[in-house]
PDB file of C-alpha atoms in Angstrom:
ATOM      1  CA  UNK A1361      -0.244 -12.760  22.257  1.00  0.00           C
ATOM      2  CA  UNK A1362      -3.819 -11.825  21.332  1.00  0.00           C
ATOM      3  CA  UNK A1363      -2.818  -8.510  19.756  1.00  0.00           C
ATOM      4  CA  UNK A1364       0.168  -9.901  17.871  1.00  0.00           C
ATOM      5  CA  UNK A1365      -1.885 -12.794  16.490  1.00  0.00           C
ATOM      6  CA  UNK A1366      -5.087 -10.975  15.564  1.00  0.00           C
ATOM      7  CA  UNK A1367      -3.948  -7.386  14.907  1.00  0.00           C
ATOM      8  CA  UNK A1368      -0.285  -7.304  13.857  1.00  0.00           C
ATOM      9  CA  UNK A1369      -0.043 -10.440  11.728  1.00  0.00           C
ATOM     10  CA  UNK A1370      -3.187  -9.772   9.643  1.00  0.00           C
ATOM     11  CA  UNK A1371      -2.116  -6.162   9.018  1.00  0.00           C
ATOM     12  CA  UNK A1372       1.388  -7.259   8.028  1.00  0.00           C
ATOM     13  CA  UNK A1373      -0.107  -9.704   5.530  1.00  0.00           C
ATOM     14  CA  UNK A1374      -2.600  -7.181   4.167  1.00  0.00           C
ATOM     15  CA  UNK A1375       0.090  -4.547   3.547  1.00  0.00           C
ATOM     16  CA  UNK A1376       3.252  -6.480   2.685  1.00  0.00           C
ATOM     17  CA  UNK A1377       2.329  -9.898   1.298  1.00  0.00           C
ATOM     18  CA  UNK A1378       1.593 -10.618  -2.346  1.00  0.00           C
ATOM     19  CA  UNK A1379      -2.157 -11.162  -2.474  1.00  0.00           C
ATOM     20  CA  UNK A1380      -2.719  -9.046   0.631  1.00  0.00           C
ATOM     21  CA  UNK A1381      -5.798  -6.813   0.489  1.00  0.00           C
ATOM     22  CA  UNK A1382      -3.972  -3.469   0.777  1.00  0.00           C
ATOM     23  CA  UNK A1383      -0.870  -4.684  -1.073  1.00  0.00           C
ATOM     24  CA  UNK A1384      -2.955  -5.467  -4.132  1.00  0.00           C
ATOM     25  CA  UNK A1385      -4.588  -2.045  -3.944  1.00  0.00           C
ATOM     26  CA  UNK A1386      -1.125  -0.463  -4.177  1.00  0.00           C
ATOM     27  CA  UNK A1387      -0.849   0.776  -0.583  1.00  0.00           C
ATOM     28  CA  UNK A1388       2.672   2.026   0.134  1.00  0.00           C
ATOM     29  CA  UNK A1389       4.260   1.344   3.520  1.00  0.00           C
ATOM     30  CA  UNK A1390       8.023   1.120   3.314  1.00  0.00           C
ATOM     31  CA  UNK A1391       8.825   0.171   6.913  1.00  0.00           C
ATOM     32  CA  UNK A1392       5.596   0.022   8.910  1.00  0.00           C
ATOM     33  CA  UNK A1393       3.619   3.258   9.165  1.00  0.00           C
ATOM     34  CA  UNK A1394       0.311   1.399   9.071  1.00  0.00           C
ATOM     35  CA  UNK A1395       1.446  -2.055  10.177  1.00  0.00           C
ATOM     36  CA  UNK A1396       3.396  -0.842  13.209  1.00  0.00           C
ATOM     37  CA  UNK A1397       2.568   2.723  14.164  1.00  0.00           C
ATOM     38  CA  UNK A1398      -1.095   3.327  13.370  1.00  0.00           C
ATOM     39  CA  UNK A1399      -1.816  -0.246  14.446  1.00  0.00           C
ATOM     40  CA  UNK A1400      -0.138   0.176  17.838  1.00  0.00           C
ATOM     41  CA  UNK A1401      -1.286   3.777  18.278  1.00  0.00           C
ATOM     42  CA  UNK A1402      -4.944   2.812  17.934  1.00  0.00           C
ATOM     43  CA  UNK A1403      -4.366  -0.162  20.251  1.00  0.00           C
ATOM     44  CA  UNK A1404      -2.956   2.216  22.859  1.00  0.00           C
ATOM     45  CA  UNK A1405      -6.000   4.469  22.525  1.00  0.00           C
ATOM     46  CA  UNK A1406      -8.308   1.488  23.063  1.00  0.00           C
ATOM     47  CA  UNK A1407      -6.239   0.474  26.077  1.00  0.00           C
ATOM     48  CA  UNK A1408      -6.453   3.960  27.564  1.00  0.00           C
ATOM     49  CA  UNK A1409     -10.227   4.015  27.071  1.00  0.00           C
ATOM     50  CA  UNK A1410     -10.803   0.561  28.565  1.00  0.00           C
ATOM     51  CA  UNK A1411      -8.325   0.962  31.421  1.00  0.00           C
ATOM     52  CA  UNK A1412      -9.438   4.458  32.392  1.00  0.00           C
ATOM     53  CA  UNK A1413      -7.501   7.356  33.871  1.00  0.00           C
ATOM     54  CA  UNK A1414      -4.777   7.145  36.473  1.00  0.00           C
ATOM     55  CA  UNK A1415      -5.649   8.134  40.013  1.00  0.00           C
ATOM     56  CA  UNK A1416      -5.188  11.899  40.266  1.00  0.00           C
ATOM     57  CA  UNK A1417      -4.914  12.444  36.514  1.00  0.00           C
ATOM     58  CA  UNK A1418      -5.648  16.071  35.673  1.00  0.00           C
ATOM     59  CA  UNK A1419      -5.362  17.054  39.332  1.00  0.00           C
ATOM     60  CA  UNK A1420      -1.946  15.936  40.597  1.00  0.00           C
ATOM     61  CA  UNK A1421       1.372  16.874  39.006  1.00  0.00           C
ATOM     62  CA  UNK A1422       2.803  13.967  37.012  1.00  0.00           C
ATOM     63  CA  UNK A1423       6.179  15.169  35.715  1.00  0.00           C
ATOM     64  CA  UNK A1424       8.481  12.898  33.695  1.00  0.00           C
ATOM     65  CA  UNK A1425      10.509  10.557  35.866  1.00  0.00           C
ATOM     66  CA  UNK A1426      13.907  11.467  34.407  1.00  0.00           C
ATOM     67  CA  UNK A1427      14.624  13.796  31.498  1.00  0.00           C
ATOM     68  CA  UNK A1428      18.216  12.517  31.121  1.00  0.00           C
ATOM     69  CA  UNK A1429      16.846   8.971  30.751  1.00  0.00           C
ATOM     70  CA  UNK A1430      14.290  10.277  28.252  1.00  0.00           C
ATOM     71  CA  UNK A1431      16.982  11.893  26.120  1.00  0.00           C
ATOM     72  CA  UNK A1432      19.229   8.837  26.291  1.00  0.00           C
ATOM     73  CA  UNK A1433      16.302   6.672  25.243  1.00  0.00           C
ATOM     74  CA  UNK A1434      15.286   8.968  22.394  1.00  0.00           C
ATOM     75  CA  UNK A1435      18.879   9.073  21.136  1.00  0.00           C
ATOM     76  CA  UNK A1436      19.203   5.295  21.224  1.00  0.00           C
ATOM     77  CA  UNK A1437      15.847   5.017  19.477  1.00  0.00           C
ATOM     78  CA  UNK A1438      16.976   7.336  16.692  1.00  0.00           C
ATOM     79  CA  UNK A1439      20.118   5.274  16.088  1.00  0.00           C
ATOM     80  CA  UNK A1440      18.168   2.021  16.205  1.00  0.00           C
ATOM     81  CA  UNK A1441      15.639   3.398  13.729  1.00  0.00           C
ATOM     82  CA  UNK A1442      18.292   3.410  11.015  1.00  0.00           C
ATOM     83  CA  UNK A1443      18.124  -0.379  11.159  1.00  0.00           C
ATOM     84  CA  UNK A1444      14.333  -0.220  11.195  1.00  0.00           C
ATOM     85  CA  UNK A1445      14.021   2.007   8.121  1.00  0.00           C
ATOM     86  CA  UNK A1446      17.163   1.421   6.076  1.00  0.00           C
ATOM     87  CA  UNK A1447      17.067  -2.276   6.951  1.00  0.00           C
ATOM     88  CA  UNK A1448      13.576  -2.533   5.499  1.00  0.00           C
ATOM     89  CA  UNK A1449      15.161  -2.119   2.074  1.00  0.00           C
ATOM     90  CA  UNK A1450      16.558  -5.643   2.629  1.00  0.00           C
ATOM     91  CA  UNK A1451      19.722  -4.936   0.644  1.00  0.00           C
ATOM     92  CA  UNK A1452      22.555  -2.392   0.728  1.00  0.00           C
ATOM     93  CA  UNK A1453      21.605  -0.265  -2.296  1.00  0.00           C
ATOM     94  CA  UNK A1454      20.763   3.347  -3.014  1.00  0.00           C
ATOM     95  CA  UNK A1455      17.291   2.683  -1.630  1.00  0.00           C
ATOM     96  CA  UNK A1456      18.773   1.875   1.759  1.00  0.00           C
ATOM     97  CA  UNK A1457      20.929   5.009   1.619  1.00  0.00           C
ATOM     98  CA  UNK A1458      17.859   7.113   0.785  1.00  0.00           C
ATOM     99  CA  UNK A1459      15.940   5.604   3.712  1.00  0.00           C
ATOM    100  CA  UNK A1460      18.920   6.284   5.973  1.00  0.00           C
ATOM    101  CA  UNK A1461      19.309   9.965   5.080  1.00  0.00           C
ATOM    102  CA  UNK A1462      15.543  10.533   5.169  1.00  0.00           C
ATOM    103  CA  UNK A1463      15.471   9.106   8.687  1.00  0.00           C
ATOM    104  CA  UNK A1464      18.006  11.738   9.718  1.00  0.00           C
ATOM    105  CA  UNK A1465      16.343  14.659   7.965  1.00  0.00           C
ATOM    106  CA  UNK A1466      12.691  14.044   8.838  1.00  0.00           C
ATOM    107  CA  UNK A1467      13.514  13.377  12.467  1.00  0.00           C
ATOM    108  CA  UNK A1468      15.627  16.505  12.819  1.00  0.00           C
ATOM    109  CA  UNK A1469      12.914  18.583  11.121  1.00  0.00           C
ATOM    110  CA  UNK A1470      10.248  17.201  13.444  1.00  0.00           C
ATOM    111  CA  UNK A1471      12.300  17.848  16.566  1.00  0.00           C
ATOM    112  CA  UNK A1472      12.916  21.447  15.511  1.00  0.00           C
ATOM    113  CA  UNK A1473       9.305  21.993  14.421  1.00  0.00           C
ATOM    114  CA  UNK A1474       7.964  20.725  17.755  1.00  0.00           C
ATOM    115  CA  UNK A1475      10.488  22.896  19.616  1.00  0.00           C
ATOM    116  CA  UNK A1476       9.608  26.094  17.763  1.00  0.00           C
ATOM    117  CA  UNK A1477       5.859  25.416  17.948  1.00  0.00           C
ATOM    118  CA  UNK A1478       6.081  24.782  21.686  1.00  0.00           C
ATOM    119  CA  UNK A1479       8.269  27.865  22.100  1.00  0.00           C
ATOM    120  CA  UNK A1480       5.662  29.957  20.293  1.00  0.00           C
ATOM    121  CA  UNK A1481       2.689  28.548  22.209  1.00  0.00           C
ATOM    122  CA  UNK A1482       4.169  28.303  25.700  1.00  0.00           C
ATOM    123  CA  UNK A1483       6.969  30.802  25.674  1.00  0.00           C
ATOM    124  CA  UNK A1484       9.618  28.159  26.351  1.00  0.00           C
ATOM    125  CA  UNK A1485      11.046  25.192  24.455  1.00  0.00           C
ATOM    126  CA  UNK A1486      11.497  21.959  26.397  1.00  0.00           C
ATOM    127  CA  UNK A1487      13.833  19.012  26.228  1.00  0.00           C
ATOM    128  CA  UNK A1488      10.882  16.631  26.605  1.00  0.00           C
ATOM    129  CA  UNK A1489       9.216  18.369  23.653  1.00  0.00           C
ATOM    130  CA  UNK A1490      12.281  17.976  21.442  1.00  0.00           C
ATOM    131  CA  UNK A1491      12.503  14.277  22.329  1.00  0.00           C
ATOM    132  CA  UNK A1492       8.799  13.854  21.566  1.00  0.00           C
ATOM    133  CA  UNK A1493       9.226  15.667  18.246  1.00  0.00           C
ATOM    134  CA  UNK A1494      12.116  13.384  17.362  1.00  0.00           C
ATOM    135  CA  UNK A1495       9.923  10.318  17.884  1.00  0.00           C
ATOM    136  CA  UNK A1496       7.119  11.939  15.858  1.00  0.00           C
ATOM    137  CA  UNK A1497       9.541  12.443  12.979  1.00  0.00           C
ATOM    138  CA  UNK A1498      10.782   8.867  13.158  1.00  0.00           C
ATOM    139  CA  UNK A1499       7.201   7.638  13.034  1.00  0.00           C
ATOM    140  CA  UNK A1500       6.145   9.874  10.151  1.00  0.00           C
ATOM    141  CA  UNK A1501       9.067   8.978   7.902  1.00  0.00           C
ATOM    142  CA  UNK A1502       8.754   5.232   8.489  1.00  0.00           C
ATOM    143  CA  UNK A1503       6.214   4.487   5.714  1.00  0.00           C
ATOM    144  CA  UNK A1504       7.936   6.905   3.339  1.00  0.00           C
ATOM    145  CA  UNK A1505      11.625   6.377   4.101  1.00  0.00           C
ATOM    146  CA  UNK A1506      12.763   4.732   0.862  1.00  0.00           C
ATOM    147  CA  UNK A1507      10.067   6.268  -1.328  1.00  0.00           C
ATOM    148  CA  UNK A1508      10.312  10.053  -0.981  1.00  0.00           C
ATOM    149  CA  UNK A1509      13.027  12.565  -1.700  1.00  0.00           C
ATOM    150  CA  UNK A1510      14.989  14.451   0.928  1.00  0.00           C
ATOM    151  CA  UNK A1511      12.853  17.604   0.749  1.00  0.00           C
ATOM    152  CA  UNK A1512       9.724  15.495   1.061  1.00  0.00           C
ATOM    153  CA  UNK A1513      11.197  13.923   4.192  1.00  0.00           C
ATOM    154  CA  UNK A1514      11.878  17.344   5.714  1.00  0.00           C
ATOM    155  CA  UNK A1515       8.340  18.538   5.020  1.00  0.00           C
ATOM    156  CA  UNK A1516       6.813  15.328   6.398  1.00  0.00           C
ATOM    157  CA  UNK A1517       8.881  15.625   9.568  1.00  0.00           C
ATOM    158  CA  UNK A1518       8.052  19.297  10.098  1.00  0.00           C
ATOM    159  CA  UNK A1519       4.322  18.693   9.668  1.00  0.00           C
ATOM    160  CA  UNK A1520       4.413  15.709  12.021  1.00  0.00           C
ATOM    161  CA  UNK A1521       6.256  17.701  14.679  1.00  0.00           C
ATOM    162  CA  UNK A1522       3.572  20.384  14.800  1.00  0.00           C
ATOM    163  CA  UNK A1523       0.513  18.150  14.399  1.00  0.00           C
ATOM    164  CA  UNK A1524       1.708  15.581  16.953  1.00  0.00           C
ATOM    165  CA  UNK A1525       2.244  18.404  19.452  1.00  0.00           C
ATOM    166  CA  UNK A1526      -1.445  19.171  18.988  1.00  0.00           C
ATOM    167  CA  UNK A1527      -2.194  15.465  19.272  1.00  0.00           C
ATOM    168  CA  UNK A1528      -0.655  15.169  22.741  1.00  0.00           C
ATOM    169  CA  UNK A1529      -2.105  18.446  24.016  1.00  0.00           C
ATOM    170  CA  UNK A1530      -5.251  19.714  22.282  1.00  0.00           C
ATOM    171  CA  UNK A1531      -6.654  16.420  21.002  1.00  0.00           C
ATOM    172  CA  UNK A1532      -5.979  14.480  24.193  1.00  0.00           C
ATOM    173  CA  UNK A1533      -7.522  17.217  26.300  1.00  0.00           C
ATOM    174  CA  UNK A1534     -10.562  17.506  24.028  1.00  0.00           C
ATOM    175  CA  UNK A1535     -11.265  13.755  24.089  1.00  0.00           C
ATOM    176  CA  UNK A1536     -10.362  13.362  27.758  1.00  0.00           C
ATOM    177  CA  UNK A1537      -8.415  10.093  27.619  1.00  0.00           C
ATOM    178  CA  UNK A1538      -5.285   9.347  29.662  1.00  0.00           C
ATOM    179  CA  UNK A1539      -2.557   8.087  27.329  1.00  0.00           C
ATOM    180  CA  UNK A1540       0.381   8.336  29.706  1.00  0.00           C
ATOM    181  CA  UNK A1541       3.079   7.842  27.053  1.00  0.00           C
ATOM    182  CA  UNK A1542       1.200   9.650  24.256  1.00  0.00           C
ATOM    183  CA  UNK A1543       1.323   6.597  22.039  1.00  0.00           C
ATOM    184  CA  UNK A1544      -1.752   7.577  20.052  1.00  0.00           C
ATOM    185  CA  UNK A1545      -0.815  11.262  19.869  1.00  0.00           C
ATOM    186  CA  UNK A1546       2.630  10.497  18.444  1.00  0.00           C
ATOM    187  CA  UNK A1547       2.542   7.021  16.873  1.00  0.00           C
ATOM    188  CA  UNK A1548      -1.097   7.058  15.810  1.00  0.00           C
ATOM    189  CA  UNK A1549      -1.248  10.644  14.537  1.00  0.00           C
ATOM    190  CA  UNK A1550       2.322  10.587  13.210  1.00  0.00           C
ATOM    191  CA  UNK A1551       1.662   7.318  11.409  1.00  0.00           C
ATOM    192  CA  UNK A1552      -1.428   8.741   9.737  1.00  0.00           C
ATOM    193  CA  UNK A1553       0.508  11.813   8.592  1.00  0.00           C
ATOM    194  CA  UNK A1554       3.318   9.627   7.251  1.00  0.00           C
ATOM    195  CA  UNK A1555       1.012   7.185   5.484  1.00  0.00           C
ATOM    196  CA  UNK A1556      -1.000   9.839   3.665  1.00  0.00           C
ATOM    197  CA  UNK A1557       2.070  12.012   3.102  1.00  0.00           C
ATOM    198  CA  UNK A1558       3.765   9.091   1.373  1.00  0.00           C
ATOM    199  CA  UNK A1559       1.051   9.230  -1.280  1.00  0.00           C
ATOM    200  CA  UNK A1560       1.937  12.867  -1.936  1.00  0.00           C
ATOM    201  CA  UNK A1561       5.733  12.914  -1.756  1.00  0.00           C
ATOM    202  CA  UNK A1562       6.361   9.656  -3.615  1.00  0.00           C
ATOM    203  CA  UNK A1563       5.576  11.760  -6.700  1.00  0.00           C
ATOM    204  CA  UNK A1564       8.648  12.078  -8.976  1.00  0.00           C
ATOM    205  CA  UNK A1565       7.710  15.739  -9.462  1.00  0.00           C
ATOM    206  CA  UNK A1566       8.325  16.233  -5.728  1.00  0.00           C
ATOM    207  CA  UNK A1567      11.539  14.219  -5.616  1.00  0.00           C
ATOM    208  CA  UNK A1568      10.010  10.815  -4.885  1.00  0.00           C
ATOM    209  CA  UNK A1569      10.888   7.544  -6.546  1.00  0.00           C
ATOM    210  CA  UNK A1570       7.459   7.161  -8.165  1.00  0.00           C
ATOM    211  CA  UNK A1571       5.402   4.008  -8.656  1.00  0.00           C
ATOM    212  CA  UNK A1572       3.826   2.441 -11.732  1.00  0.00           C
ATOM    213  CA  UNK A1573       0.620   4.155 -12.841  1.00  0.00           C
ATOM    214  CA  UNK A1574       1.065   6.879 -10.224  1.00  0.00           C
ATOM    215  CA  UNK A1575      -1.436   9.681  -9.839  1.00  0.00           C
ATOM    216  CA  UNK A1576      -1.343  11.796  -6.717  1.00  0.00           C
ATOM    217  CA  UNK A1577      -5.093  11.803  -6.132  1.00  0.00           C
ATOM    218  CA  UNK A1578      -5.425   8.069  -6.665  1.00  0.00           C
ATOM    219  CA  UNK A1579      -2.472   7.265  -4.420  1.00  0.00           C
ATOM    220  CA  UNK A1580      -3.764   9.502  -1.629  1.00  0.00           C
ATOM    221  CA  UNK A1581      -7.106   7.668  -1.758  1.00  0.00           C
ATOM    222  CA  UNK A1582      -5.248   4.344  -1.593  1.00  0.00           C
ATOM    223  CA  UNK A1583      -3.164   5.525   1.369  1.00  0.00           C
ATOM    224  CA  UNK A1584      -6.250   6.854   3.158  1.00  0.00           C
ATOM    225  CA  UNK A1585      -7.946   3.495   2.602  1.00  0.00           C
ATOM    226  CA  UNK A1586      -4.992   1.791   4.249  1.00  0.00           C
ATOM    227  CA  UNK A1587      -5.235   4.166   7.211  1.00  0.00           C
ATOM    228  CA  UNK A1588      -8.970   3.559   7.607  1.00  0.00           C
ATOM    229  CA  UNK A1589      -8.637  -0.230   7.394  1.00  0.00           C
ATOM    230  CA  UNK A1590      -5.841  -0.176   9.982  1.00  0.00           C
ATOM    231  CA  UNK A1591      -7.766   2.057  12.391  1.00  0.00           C
ATOM    232  CA  UNK A1592     -10.899  -0.092  12.210  1.00  0.00           C
ATOM    233  CA  UNK A1593      -9.099  -3.446  12.337  1.00  0.00           C
ATOM    234  CA  UNK A1594      -6.782  -2.520  15.207  1.00  0.00           C
ATOM    235  CA  UNK A1595      -9.539  -0.691  17.058  1.00  0.00           C
ATOM    236  CA  UNK A1596     -11.937  -3.637  17.025  1.00  0.00           C
ATOM    237  CA  UNK A1597      -9.302  -6.284  17.794  1.00  0.00           C
ATOM    238  CA  UNK A1598      -7.626  -4.235  20.540  1.00  0.00           C
ATOM    239  CA  UNK A1599     -10.860  -3.200  22.245  1.00  0.00           C
ATOM    240  CA  UNK A1600     -12.080  -6.800  22.214  1.00  0.00           C
ATOM    241  CA  UNK A1601      -8.774  -8.129  23.579  1.00  0.00           C
ATOM    242  CA  UNK A1602      -8.660  -5.559  26.394  1.00  0.00           C
ATOM    243  CA  UNK A1603     -12.269  -6.288  27.326  1.00  0.00           C
ATOM    244  CA  UNK A1604     -11.654 -10.053  27.365  1.00  0.00           C
ATOM    245  CA  UNK A1605      -8.658  -9.635  29.652  1.00  0.00           C
ATOM    246  CA  UNK A1606     -10.551  -7.194  31.867  1.00  0.00           C
ATOM    247  CA  UNK A1607     -13.398  -9.692  32.283  1.00  0.00           C
ATOM    248  CA  UNK A1608     -11.079 -12.629  33.015  1.00  0.00           C
ATOM    249  CA  UNK A1609      -7.743 -11.658  34.545  1.00  0.00           C
ATOM    250  CA  UNK A1610      -8.529  -8.002  35.226  1.00  0.00           C
ATOM    251  CA  UNK A1611      -6.555  -4.987  33.960  1.00  0.00           C
ATOM    252  CA  UNK A1612      -6.248  -2.578  36.879  1.00  0.00           C
ATOM    253  CA  UNK A1613      -4.784  -2.870  40.321  1.00  0.00           C
ATOM    254  CA  UNK A1614      -6.708  -1.421  43.250  1.00  0.00           C
ATOM    255  CA  UNK A1615      -6.513   2.308  44.017  1.00  0.00           C
ATOM    256  CA  UNK A1616      -4.490   1.517  47.131  1.00  0.00           C
ATOM    257  CA  UNK A1617      -1.938  -0.483  45.123  1.00  0.00           C
ATOM    258  CA  UNK A1618      -1.805   2.225  42.454  1.00  0.00           C
ATOM    259  CA  UNK A1619      -1.018   4.857  45.078  1.00  0.00           C
ATOM    260  CA  UNK A1620       1.593   2.611  46.677  1.00  0.00           C
ATOM    261  CA  UNK A1621       3.255   2.113  43.301  1.00  0.00           C
ATOM    262  CA  UNK A1622       3.367  -0.863  40.968  1.00  0.00           C
ATOM    263  CA  UNK A1623       7.075  -1.440  41.610  1.00  0.00           C
ATOM    264  CA  UNK A1624       6.189  -2.522  45.139  1.00  0.00           C
ATOM    265  CA  UNK A1625       2.618  -3.777  44.721  1.00  0.00           C
ATOM    266  CA  UNK A1626       3.035  -5.810  41.531  1.00  0.00           C
ATOM    267  CA  UNK A1627       6.752  -6.582  41.312  1.00  0.00           C
ATOM    268  CA  UNK A1628       7.990  -6.545  44.895  1.00  0.00           C
ATOM    269  CA  UNK A1629      11.032  -4.424  44.114  1.00  0.00           C
ATOM    270  CA  UNK A1630      12.036  -0.793  43.749  1.00  0.00           C
ATOM    271  CA  UNK A1631      14.033   1.021  41.116  1.00  0.00           C
ATOM    272  CA  UNK A1632      15.870   3.025  43.769  1.00  0.00           C
ATOM    273  CA  UNK A1633      16.745   2.645  47.445  1.00  0.00           C
ATOM    274  CA  UNK A1634      17.104   5.555  49.849  1.00  0.00           C
TER     275      UNK A1634
END
């Protein structure tokens, strides 16, 4: 409730409403790159910093629970994202069709880019990596979906796939935070790539739809301003909200309850019975 009221709603107004601060500056966000993804990615980073690391993080093996479930979820997400992106056009026109095809192309490019980058770096591709790349592509194309051409979508997706792989490995390791679902590494980093990339690939010379008074340099500055405002706004609001909850209700269970498992300790039920 706190985050939705004080982080999401103000950002949605700033970016999408006539008279909004970023809207009036000409910030482009077709379906929510800043409003949804950077906003939530930064909130997740603040949550990881305030909450702290899981017991045994960096020491104990923490493999994914179920790769089949992960792939089913990623596939459902991809299908649902057509409604997210194409639906943001608000009417069944060529703009919706462009958003639809871009959502296919960027996502496929990101999944392949992540796979080949991981293959090169680690010697093996992984199903989890492909699923993560798919989500990175969905995130990156969100602000650009109905604004860029098909080649721009492919480039955006490919860049996001590689950079988000670094975000969930190199960056996370360097900064030492425990983001268990890599929300910042994929949604935060991917959203930043998509937001700034929109300023580049909206150019008619690169296949984009163009905007009135467009200049690439000016639009990139506008997009970067939107990114910076979102990072600062979400960061301050999210950190404050997490701290308030930590001081009142508390955020973490005890170490004993964490080791026992939250299914049992917090919910009194198990996902599986033996």
